[in-house]
Amino acid sequence: MPKLEFQQLLDAGVHFGHLKRKWNPAM
């Protein structure tokens, strides 16, 4: 996949990841 899309996924993953940590510690 293009680096731009990958970077967007990384940024989204970081933001959502922090939120999901509270909901799903398994992630």
PDB file of C-alpha atoms in Angstrom:
ATOM      1  CA  MET A   1       0.000   0.000   0.000  1.00  0.00           C
ATOM      2  CA  PRO A   2       1.165   3.596  -0.528  1.00  0.00           C
ATOM      3  CA  LYS A   3       3.258   5.085   2.262  1.00  0.00           C
ATOM      4  CA  LEU A   4       0.755   7.922   2.608  1.00  0.00           C
ATOM      5  CA  GLU A   5      -2.092   5.532   3.380  1.00  0.00           C
ATOM      6  CA  PHE A   6       0.152   3.536   5.693  1.00  0.00           C
ATOM      7  CA  GLN A   7       1.104   6.719   7.542  1.00  0.00           C
ATOM      8  CA  GLN A   8      -2.575   7.640   7.912  1.00  0.00           C
ATOM      9  CA  LEU A   9      -3.297   4.168   9.279  1.00  0.00           C
ATOM     10  CA  LEU A  10      -0.420   4.560  11.731  1.00  0.00           C
ATOM     11  CA  ASP A  11      -1.713   7.940  12.895  1.00  0.00           C
ATOM     12  CA  ALA A  12      -5.261   6.606  13.241  1.00  0.00           C
ATOM     13  CA  GLY A  13      -3.969   3.447  14.909  1.00  0.00           C
ATOM     14  CA  VAL A  14      -2.066   5.488  17.475  1.00  0.00           C
ATOM     15  CA  HIS A  15      -5.052   7.682  18.331  1.00  0.00           C
ATOM     16  CA  PHE A  16      -7.596   4.850  18.363  1.00  0.00           C
ATOM     17  CA  GLY A  17      -5.052   2.542  19.969  1.00  0.00           C
ATOM     18  CA  HIS A  18      -4.809   4.704  23.072  1.00  0.00           C
ATOM     19  CA  LEU A  19      -8.598   4.745  23.363  1.00  0.00           C
ATOM     20  CA  LYS A  20      -8.938   1.010  22.735  1.00  0.00           C
ATOM     21  CA  ARG A  21      -6.359   0.302  25.445  1.00  0.00           C
ATOM     22  CA  LYS A  22      -8.956   1.408  27.989  1.00  0.00           C
ATOM     23  CA  TRP A  23     -11.642  -0.717  26.338  1.00  0.00           C
ATOM     24  CA  ASN A  24      -9.540  -3.709  25.229  1.00  0.00           C
ATOM     25  CA  PRO A  25      -6.292  -4.176  27.178  1.00  0.00           C
ATOM     26  CA  ALA A  26      -5.704  -7.294  25.036  1.00  0.00           C
ATOM     27  CA  MET A  27      -4.957  -5.021  22.078  1.00  0.00           C
TER      28      MET A  27
END
